[in-house]
Coordinates of C-alpha atoms and ligand atoms in Angstrom, one line a residue:
M1 CA -39.7 15.8 16.0
N2 CA -41.3 16.8 12.8
F3 CA -38.2 16.4 10.8
N4 CA -39.7 17.1 7.3
R5 CA -41.3 20.3 8.3
S6 CA -38.2 21.5 10.1
I7 CA -36.0 21.1 7.0
M8 CA -38.7 22.8 4.9
N9 CA -38.9 26.3 6.3
V10 CA -40.5 28.3 9.0
S11 CA -43.3 29.4 6.7
A12 CA -44.8 26.0 7.5
I13 CA -45.5 27.2 11.1
D14 CA -49.3 27.9 10.3
S15 CA -49.9 24.2 9.6
S16 CA -48.1 22.9 12.6
V17 CA -49.6 20.4 15.0
I18 CA -50.5 21.8 18.4
L19 CA -51.5 19.6 21.4
I20 CA -53.8 21.4 24.0
V21 CA -54.0 19.8 27.4
D22 CA -56.7 21.1 29.8
D23 CA -59.1 19.5 32.1
N24 CA -61.8 22.2 31.6
P25 CA -63.8 21.5 28.3
A26 CA -64.8 25.0 28.0
N27 CA -61.1 26.2 27.9
L28 CA -60.4 23.4 25.4
D29 CA -63.2 24.5 23.2
V30 CA -62.1 28.2 23.2
L31 CA -58.5 27.5 22.5
S32 CA -58.9 24.9 19.9
D33 CA -61.5 26.7 17.9
F34 CA -59.3 29.8 17.3
L35 CA -56.1 27.9 16.7
D36 CA -58.1 25.8 14.3
D37 CA -59.3 28.9 12.6
A38 CA -55.8 30.2 12.5
G39 CA -54.9 27.2 10.4
F40 CA -53.2 24.9 12.9
E41 CA -53.9 21.2 13.3
V42 CA -55.3 20.9 16.9
L43 CA -55.1 17.8 19.1
V44 CA -56.6 17.9 22.6
A45 CA -56.2 16.0 25.8
Q46 CA -58.0 16.2 29.2
D47 CA -55.4 15.1 31.5
G48 CA -51.5 14.5 31.9
E49 CA -51.5 10.8 31.3
S50 CA -53.5 10.8 28.1
A51 CA -51.5 13.9 26.9
L52 CA -48.4 11.8 27.3
D53 CA -49.9 8.8 25.4
K54 CA -50.9 11.2 22.5
V55 CA -47.4 12.7 22.5
R56 CA -45.8 9.3 22.2
Y57 CA -48.2 8.2 19.5
A58 CA -48.0 11.3 17.4
P59 CA -45.6 14.0 18.6
P60 CA -46.9 17.5 18.0
D61 CA -44.9 20.6 17.3
L62 CA -46.0 22.6 20.3
I63 CA -47.9 21.9 23.5
L64 CA -50.2 24.2 25.5
L65 CA -50.3 22.6 29.0
D66 CA -52.6 23.4 31.9
I67 CA -51.0 23.2 35.2
M68 CA -53.8 22.3 37.6
M69 CA -55.4 19.1 36.5
P70 CA -56.6 16.0 38.2
G71 CA -54.2 13.0 38.2
I72 CA -50.7 14.2 37.3
D73 CA -50.5 17.9 37.1
G74 CA -49.0 20.0 34.4
F75 CA -45.6 20.3 36.1
E76 CA -45.2 16.6 36.3
T77 CA -46.4 16.1 32.8
C78 CA -43.9 18.5 31.6
R79 CA -41.1 16.9 33.7
R80 CA -41.9 13.4 32.1
L81 CA -41.9 15.0 28.6
K82 CA -38.5 16.6 29.3
N83 CA -36.9 13.3 30.7
D84 CA -37.9 11.4 27.5
A85 CA -35.3 12.2 24.8
K86 CA -37.9 11.7 22.1
T87 CA -40.2 14.4 23.5
A88 CA -37.8 16.6 25.4
D89 CA -37.4 19.2 22.4
I90 CA -41.1 19.8 22.0
P91 CA -41.8 23.3 23.2
V92 CA -44.2 23.5 26.1
I93 CA -46.2 26.7 27.1
F94 CA -47.9 26.6 30.4
T95 CA -51.4 27.8 30.7
S96 CA -53.0 28.6 34.1
A97 CA -55.3 31.0 35.9
L98 CA -52.8 31.3 38.6
A99 CA -51.0 34.3 37.9
D100 CA -48.3 34.1 40.5
T101 CA -44.6 34.4 39.8
V102 CA -43.6 31.3 41.7
D103 CA -45.4 29.1 39.4
K104 CA -44.1 30.8 36.3
V105 CA -40.5 30.4 37.5
K106 CA -41.2 26.8 38.5
G107 CA -42.7 26.2 35.0
L108 CA -39.8 27.7 33.2
S109 CA -37.2 26.0 35.5
I110 CA -38.8 22.5 34.5
G111 CA -38.2 23.3 30.8
A112 CA -41.2 25.1 29.6
V113 CA -40.6 27.9 27.1
D114 CA -43.4 30.2 28.0
Y115 CA -46.4 30.9 30.2
I116 CA -49.9 32.1 29.3
T117 CA -52.4 33.2 31.8
K118 CA -56.2 32.6 31.6
P119 CA -58.6 34.0 30.6
F120 CA -56.9 33.9 27.1
Q121 CA -56.2 37.0 25.0
Q122 CA -56.4 35.3 21.6
E123 CA -54.1 37.6 19.8
E124 CA -51.4 37.1 22.6
V125 CA -51.9 33.3 22.5
L126 CA -51.5 33.3 18.8
A127 CA -48.3 35.6 18.9
R128 CA -46.7 33.4 21.5
V129 CA -47.6 30.1 19.8
R130 CA -46.1 31.4 16.6
L131 CA -43.0 32.8 18.2
H132 CA -42.2 29.5 19.9
L133 CA -42.9 27.4 16.8
K134 CA -40.6 29.6 14.9
L135 CA -38.0 29.3 17.5
Y136 CA -38.5 25.6 17.6
F137 CA -38.2 25.1 13.8
L138 CA -35.1 27.4 13.6
T139 CA -33.4 25.6 16.5
Q140 CA -34.1 22.3 14.6
Q141 CA -32.8 23.7 11.4
L142 CA -29.7 25.0 13.2
A143 CA -29.0 21.6 14.9
E144 CA -29.5 19.9 11.5
Q145 CA -27.1 22.3 9.9
N146 CA -24.6 22.0 12.7
T147 CA -24.7 18.1 12.4
L148 CA -24.2 18.5 8.7
L149 CA -21.4 21.0 9.1
E150 CA -19.6 18.9 11.7
E151 CA -19.9 15.9 9.4
R152 CA -18.4 17.8 6.6
V153 CA -15.5 19.1 8.9
R154 CA -14.8 15.5 10.0
E155 CA -14.8 14.3 6.3
R156 CA -12.5 17.2 5.4
T157 CA -10.2 16.5 8.3
A158 CA -10.1 12.8 7.5
K159 CA -9.3 13.6 3.9
L160 CA -6.6 16.2 4.9
N161 CA -5.0 13.8 7.3
Q162 CA -5.0 11.1 4.6
A163 CA -3.4 13.5 2.1
L164 CA -0.9 14.5 4.6
E165 CA 0.0 10.8 5.4
D166 CA 0.2 10.1 1.6
L167 CA 2.4 13.1 0.9
Q168 CA 4.7 12.0 3.9
T169 CA 5.0 8.5 2.6
A170 CA 5.6 9.7 -1.0
Q171 CA 8.2 12.0 0.3
V172 CA 10.0 9.3 2.3
Q173 CA 9.8 7.0 -0.6
L174 CA 11.2 9.7 -2.8
V175 CA 14.1 10.3 -0.5
Q176 CA 14.6 6.6 -0.1
S177 CA 14.5 5.9 -3.8
E178 CA 16.8 8.9 -4.4
K179 CA 19.1 7.6 -1.7
M180 CA 19.0 4.1 -3.1
S181 CA 19.7 5.4 -6.6
S182 CA 22.5 7.6 -5.7
L183 CA 23.8 4.9 -3.4
G184 CA 23.4 2.6 -6.4
Q185 CA 25.4 5.0 -8.7
L186 CA 28.0 5.4 -6.1
V187 CA 28.4 1.7 -5.7
A188 CA 28.3 1.0 -9.4
G189 CA 30.9 3.8 -9.9
V190 CA 33.3 2.4 -7.2
A191 CA 32.8 -1.3 -8.3
H192 CA 33.6 0.0 -11.9
E193 CA 36.8 1.8 -10.7
I194 CA 37.9 -1.3 -8.6
N195 CA 37.2 -3.6 -11.4
N196 CA 40.0 -2.8 -13.6
P197 CA 42.9 -2.7 -11.1
V198 CA 41.7 -5.9 -9.5
N199 CA 41.6 -7.6 -12.9
F200 CA 45.0 -6.2 -13.5
I201 CA 46.2 -7.8 -10.2
F202 CA 44.3 -11.0 -10.8
G203 CA 45.5 -11.3 -14.4
N204 CA 49.2 -10.7 -13.4
L205 CA 49.2 -13.0 -10.4
V206 CA 49.3 -15.9 -12.9
H207 CA 52.4 -14.5 -14.5
A208 CA 54.0 -13.5 -11.1
H209 CA 53.4 -17.1 -9.9
E210 CA 55.0 -18.5 -13.1
Y211 CA 58.0 -16.2 -13.0
T212 CA 58.7 -16.8 -9.3
Q213 CA 58.4 -20.5 -9.9
N214 CA 61.0 -20.1 -12.8
I215 CA 63.4 -18.0 -10.6
L216 CA 63.1 -20.5 -7.7
E217 CA 63.9 -23.3 -10.1
I218 CA 67.1 -21.4 -11.3
V219 CA 68.0 -20.9 -7.7
Q220 CA 67.5 -24.5 -7.0
L221 CA 69.6 -25.4 -10.0
Y222 CA 72.4 -23.1 -8.8
Q223 CA 72.4 -24.7 -5.5
D224 CA 72.5 -28.2 -7.0
K225 CA 75.4 -27.4 -9.4
Y226 CA 77.4 -25.2 -7.0
P227 CA 76.7 -26.7 -3.5
D228 CA 79.7 -24.8 -2.2
P229 CA 79.3 -21.1 -3.2
D230 CA 81.7 -18.4 -1.9
E231 CA 81.3 -16.9 1.5
D232 CA 79.6 -13.7 0.3
I233 CA 76.9 -15.6 -1.3
Q234 CA 76.4 -18.0 1.7
E235 CA 76.2 -15.0 4.0
V236 CA 73.4 -13.4 2.0
V237 CA 71.5 -16.8 1.7
E238 CA 71.7 -17.0 5.5
D239 CA 70.7 -13.4 6.1
L240 CA 67.8 -13.6 3.8
E241 CA 66.7 -17.0 5.0
L242 CA 66.4 -18.4 1.6
D243 CA 65.0 -21.7 2.8
F244 CA 62.1 -19.9 4.3
L245 CA 61.6 -17.6 1.4
V246 CA 61.5 -20.5 -1.0
E247 CA 58.8 -22.2 1.0
D248 CA 56.8 -19.0 1.8
L249 CA 56.7 -17.3 -1.6
P250 CA 54.3 -19.7 -3.4
K251 CA 51.9 -19.6 -0.2
L252 CA 52.1 -15.9 -0.2
L253 CA 51.2 -15.7 -3.9
K254 CA 48.3 -18.2 -3.4
S255 CA 46.8 -16.1 -0.5
M256 CA 47.1 -13.0 -2.7
Q257 CA 45.3 -14.7 -5.4
V258 CA 42.4 -15.9 -3.0
G259 CA 42.3 -12.2 -1.7
A260 CA 42.0 -10.9 -5.3
E261 CA 39.3 -13.3 -6.1
R262 CA 37.3 -12.3 -3.2
I263 CA 37.5 -8.8 -4.2
R264 CA 36.3 -9.7 -7.7
E265 CA 33.3 -11.5 -6.3
I266 CA 32.5 -8.5 -4.0
V267 CA 32.8 -6.1 -7.0
L268 CA 30.7 -8.4 -9.0
S269 CA 28.0 -8.5 -6.3
L270 CA 28.0 -4.8 -5.9
R271 CA 27.5 -4.4 -9.7
K272 CA 24.7 -6.9 -9.6
F273 CA 23.1 -5.4 -6.6
S274 CA 22.9 -1.9 -7.9
R275 CA 22.2 -3.0 -11.5
I276 CA 22.4 0.6 -12.6
D277 CA 22.2 -0.5 -16.2
E278 CA 19.0 -2.5 -15.6
A279 CA 16.4 0.0 -14.6
E280 CA 13.9 -1.7 -16.9
L281 CA 12.0 -4.9 -16.5
K282 CA 14.2 -7.9 -17.5
P283 CA 14.1 -11.7 -16.7
V284 CA 16.6 -12.3 -13.9
D285 CA 17.7 -15.2 -11.8
I286 CA 16.2 -14.5 -8.4
H287 CA 18.8 -16.8 -6.7
D288 CA 21.4 -14.5 -8.1
G289 CA 19.9 -11.5 -6.5
I290 CA 19.5 -13.3 -3.1
D291 CA 23.0 -14.5 -3.3
T292 CA 24.5 -11.3 -4.0
T293 CA 22.5 -9.5 -1.2
L294 CA 23.7 -12.2 1.2
M295 CA 27.3 -11.5 0.0
I296 CA 27.0 -7.8 0.7
L297 CA 25.6 -8.6 4.2
H298 CA 28.4 -11.1 4.9
N299 CA 29.8 -8.8 7.5
R300 CA 26.6 -8.9 9.5
I301 CA 26.2 -12.6 9.1
K302 CA 29.6 -13.7 10.1
A303 CA 30.5 -14.7 13.8
K304 CA 30.8 -11.8 16.2
S305 CA 32.5 -11.6 19.6
N306 CA 29.2 -12.2 21.3
R307 CA 27.6 -14.7 18.9
P308 CA 28.4 -17.3 16.4
E309 CA 27.9 -17.0 12.7
I310 CA 24.2 -17.0 11.5
E311 CA 23.4 -20.0 9.5
I312 CA 21.9 -19.4 6.2
V313 CA 19.9 -22.3 5.0
K314 CA 19.1 -22.1 1.3
D315 CA 16.3 -24.2 0.1
Y316 CA 16.1 -23.1 -3.6
G317 CA 13.5 -24.6 -5.9
D318 CA 13.8 -25.2 -9.6
I319 CA 12.4 -21.7 -10.7
P320 CA 12.7 -20.0 -14.0
D321 CA 14.0 -16.3 -14.5
V322 CA 11.6 -13.8 -13.3
E323 CA 10.7 -10.6 -15.2
C324 CA 11.3 -7.8 -12.7
F325 CA 13.1 -4.7 -11.8
S326 CA 16.0 -6.5 -10.1
G327 CA 17.5 -3.7 -8.4
Q328 CA 14.3 -3.2 -6.6
L329 CA 13.8 -6.7 -5.7
N330 CA 17.2 -6.9 -4.3
Q331 CA 16.3 -4.0 -2.1
V332 CA 13.4 -6.1 -0.8
F333 CA 15.7 -9.0 0.1
M334 CA 18.1 -6.5 1.5
N335 CA 15.3 -5.2 3.9
L336 CA 14.0 -8.5 4.8
L337 CA 17.3 -10.0 5.5
T338 CA 18.6 -7.2 7.6
N339 CA 15.4 -7.3 9.6
A340 CA 15.9 -11.0 10.1
I341 CA 19.4 -10.4 11.2
D342 CA 18.2 -7.7 13.7
A343 CA 15.6 -10.1 15.1
L344 CA 18.2 -12.8 15.6
E345 CA 20.6 -10.4 17.4
E346 CA 17.6 -9.5 19.7
E347 CA 17.1 -13.1 20.4
R348 CA 20.8 -14.0 21.0
D349 CA 20.5 -14.7 24.7
S350 CA 18.0 -17.5 24.3
G351 CA 20.7 -20.0 23.2
Q352 CA 18.5 -21.1 20.4
P353 CA 20.3 -21.9 17.0
S354 CA 20.3 -18.8 14.9
H355 CA 19.4 -19.3 11.4
I356 CA 17.7 -17.7 8.3
T357 CA 16.0 -20.0 5.9
V358 CA 15.6 -18.7 2.3
R359 CA 13.1 -20.9 0.3
T360 CA 12.0 -20.4 -3.3
R361 CA 9.5 -22.4 -5.3
C362 CA 7.1 -22.1 -8.3
V363 CA 3.4 -21.7 -7.5
G364 CA 1.3 -22.9 -10.4
S365 CA 2.8 -22.1 -13.8
N366 CA 2.8 -18.2 -13.4
E367 CA 4.2 -17.3 -10.0
V368 CA 7.2 -17.8 -7.9
E369 CA 7.2 -17.7 -4.1
I370 CA 10.1 -16.5 -2.0
S371 CA 10.1 -17.0 1.6
I372 CA 12.6 -15.6 4.1
A373 CA 12.3 -17.0 7.5
D374 CA 14.2 -16.3 10.8
T375 CA 14.3 -17.9 14.2
G376 CA 14.6 -14.6 16.0
I377 CA 12.3 -12.9 18.6
G378 CA 9.1 -12.9 16.4
M379 CA 6.3 -10.3 16.9
E380 CA 3.2 -9.7 19.0
D381 CA -0.1 -9.5 17.0
M382 CA -0.1 -5.7 17.6
V383 CA 3.3 -5.4 15.9
R384 CA 2.5 -7.8 13.2
S385 CA -0.6 -6.0 12.1
Q386 CA 1.4 -2.7 11.6
V387 CA 4.7 -3.7 10.1
F388 CA 3.9 -2.5 6.6
N389 CA 2.7 0.9 7.7
P390 CA 5.2 3.8 6.8
F391 CA 7.2 4.8 9.9
F392 CA 6.3 1.9 12.0
T393 CA 9.3 0.8 13.9
T394 CA 10.1 -0.8 17.2
K395 CA 13.7 -0.1 17.1
P396 CA 15.5 2.8 18.7
V397 CA 15.8 6.1 17.0
G398 CA 18.8 6.0 14.7
K399 CA 18.6 2.3 14.1
G400 CA 15.2 2.0 12.4
T401 CA 13.3 4.2 10.1
G402 CA 10.2 2.0 9.8
M403 CA 10.2 2.4 6.1
G404 CA 11.9 -0.9 5.0
L405 CA 8.8 -3.0 4.9
A406 CA 6.6 -0.2 3.8
I407 CA 8.9 0.2 0.6
S408 CA 9.3 -3.4 0.2
Y409 CA 5.5 -3.9 0.3
S410 CA 4.9 -1.2 -2.4
I411 CA 7.8 -2.7 -4.5
V412 CA 6.2 -6.1 -4.4
T413 CA 2.5 -5.3 -4.7
E414 CA 2.5 -2.2 -7.0
K415 CA 5.6 -2.4 -9.0
H416 CA 5.5 -6.1 -9.5
N417 CA 1.8 -6.9 -9.0
G418 CA 2.7 -9.5 -6.4
H419 CA 1.6 -10.4 -2.8
M420 CA 3.5 -10.1 0.5
E421 CA 2.6 -11.4 3.9
C422 CA 4.0 -11.7 7.2
R423 CA 3.6 -14.7 9.5
S424 CA 5.1 -14.4 13.0
Q425 CA 4.6 -15.3 16.6
P426 CA 6.5 -14.0 19.6
G427 CA 9.3 -16.3 20.4
Q428 CA 8.6 -18.4 17.2
G429 CA 10.5 -16.5 14.7
T430 CA 9.1 -14.6 11.6
E431 CA 8.5 -15.6 8.0
F432 CA 7.9 -13.2 5.1
V433 CA 6.3 -14.7 2.1
I434 CA 6.5 -12.9 -1.3
R435 CA 4.7 -14.0 -4.4
V436 CA 5.4 -12.5 -7.9
P437 CA 4.3 -13.3 -11.3
L438 CA 6.8 -14.5 -13.9
F439 CA 5.8 -12.0 -16.3
Q440 CA 4.6 -8.4 -16.0
S441 CA 3.4 -7.9 -19.6
Q442 CA -0.2 -9.0 -18.5
Y443 CA -0.3 -5.9 -16.2
A444 CA 0.7 -3.4 -18.8
E445 CA -2.4 -1.2 -18.2
P446 CA -1.3 2.1 -16.5
Q447 CA -4.0 1.9 -13.7
H448 CA -2.0 -1.0 -12.1
Q449 CA 1.1 1.2 -11.9
E450 CA -0.7 4.2 -10.3
Q451 CA -2.1 2.5 -7.3
T452 CA -1.1 3.7 -3.9
V453 CA -0.5 1.7 -0.7
Ligands
LIG501 N1 12.0 -10.5 11.0 C1 11.4 -9.7 12.0 N2 11.3 -10.2 13.2 C2 10.7 -9.5 14.2 N3 10.2 -8.2 13.9 C3 10.3 -7.7 12.7 C4 10.9 -8.4 11.6 N4 10.8 -7.7 10.5 C5 10.3 -6.6 10.8 N5 9.9 -6.5 12.2 C6 9.3 -5.5 12.9 O1 8.7 -4.6 12.0 C7 9.2 -3.2 12.2 C8 9.3 -2.5 10.9 O2 10.3 -3.0 10.0 P1 10.9 -2.1 9.0 O3 9.8 -1.5 8.1 O4 11.9 -2.9 8.3 O5 11.5 -0.8 9.7 P2 12.8 -0.8 10.7 O6 13.6 -2.0 10.4 O7 13.6 0.4 10.3 O8 12.3 -0.7 12.0 C9 10.4 -3.4 12.9 O9 10.8 -2.3 13.7 C10 10.1 -4.6 13.7 O10 9.4 -4.4 14.9
LIG502 MG1 14.1 -2.7 8.5

């Protein structure tokens, strides 16, 4: 295919290359002379085989092909041209003295574009040759433009799909962060409201304890000094089971104190977790964040009717405070820990010990590494390679959104310029390893904050 010519334009027709194949030298001379005069570049061949060789060596733009030739005839030559992808598109015009229709039909059915009978009418030959060259070039141009168009359509479609995906991700992230922030506000509000009354109870329990102690002392003293009170008093003492009351009251107060302390801890955790007042970068104790998250997840960790408590192994290294958005990092710990608990619950039939190991350590002088590993079901490679994709979930509808890890990944890599990776094997448990820099100031340039997943 003469590519350059075809993308130029059809006015290049008159300098096209034409191959004439005819076993009769006289015919060859006549044809080549006037086509040459008309401006074409003319090549000649005297039989089918040498024509095929020439075509392979230097493909012409059009072939005038005699039918009756020694060796392989014109039909066979044409068939071979059409069977080769490299030469199949070159237009072939049969030339023959045989003017009968069967041959014309046969020629056209093999793939020729036209048929010219001998003796030649020069004007007719010229007109047909020009027509077919024009068609040939136009077809080529069309095909090229089609390919170009298809390519463009493909590119655009891919871009649109990407844009759509980005939009969906952004939307879900927005919804998610909106949800987290309103949840955070709610939690912070509730925690704040509970905080005062709890402190009230907690603070007064000390006095309540002291006062009851005093009253009990007085009662004791009365009993010592007046071992034989009158009947009315004795009756009430028996009715109220004073002995039991005296013994039980301090225990009761003690358990109220334990309960109040527990509420205080939970409130503190909730406040730390939501960290509504700490929306900017601040150096924080990562261990504190992990511990408060674990505290909030206590209900899911503790023993259930169908399984024992999940053991949490803390292997905390000696790490300094990390400059970060602590509410966001807590959200990452929350996602990783809930996934780990889910994975352990799937595994529960195996009888393996269920534990989650949380490890922290310094890496070099500028980074900390946090690893959260479980002994749960683990993942196939197919799953592992997709866990950070938005919407990827293997959990039933309603249980999983597939956004936990996608959001965690963007919090770690984009918001904190860190790394996050997943190591897992089916049946071998899963480990997520996070690395974040100790300081964010070195990443102050805006382009670092605008990257997308
Ligand atoms: N610790 C883990 N063990 C096994 N599979 C996990 C673990 N964490 C995540 N996965 C897999 O990654 C998928 C995506 O997790 P995530 O983004 O948190 O979405 P979701 O929990 O809503 O499914 C999960 O559905 C699960 O198949
Ligand atoms: Mg999840």
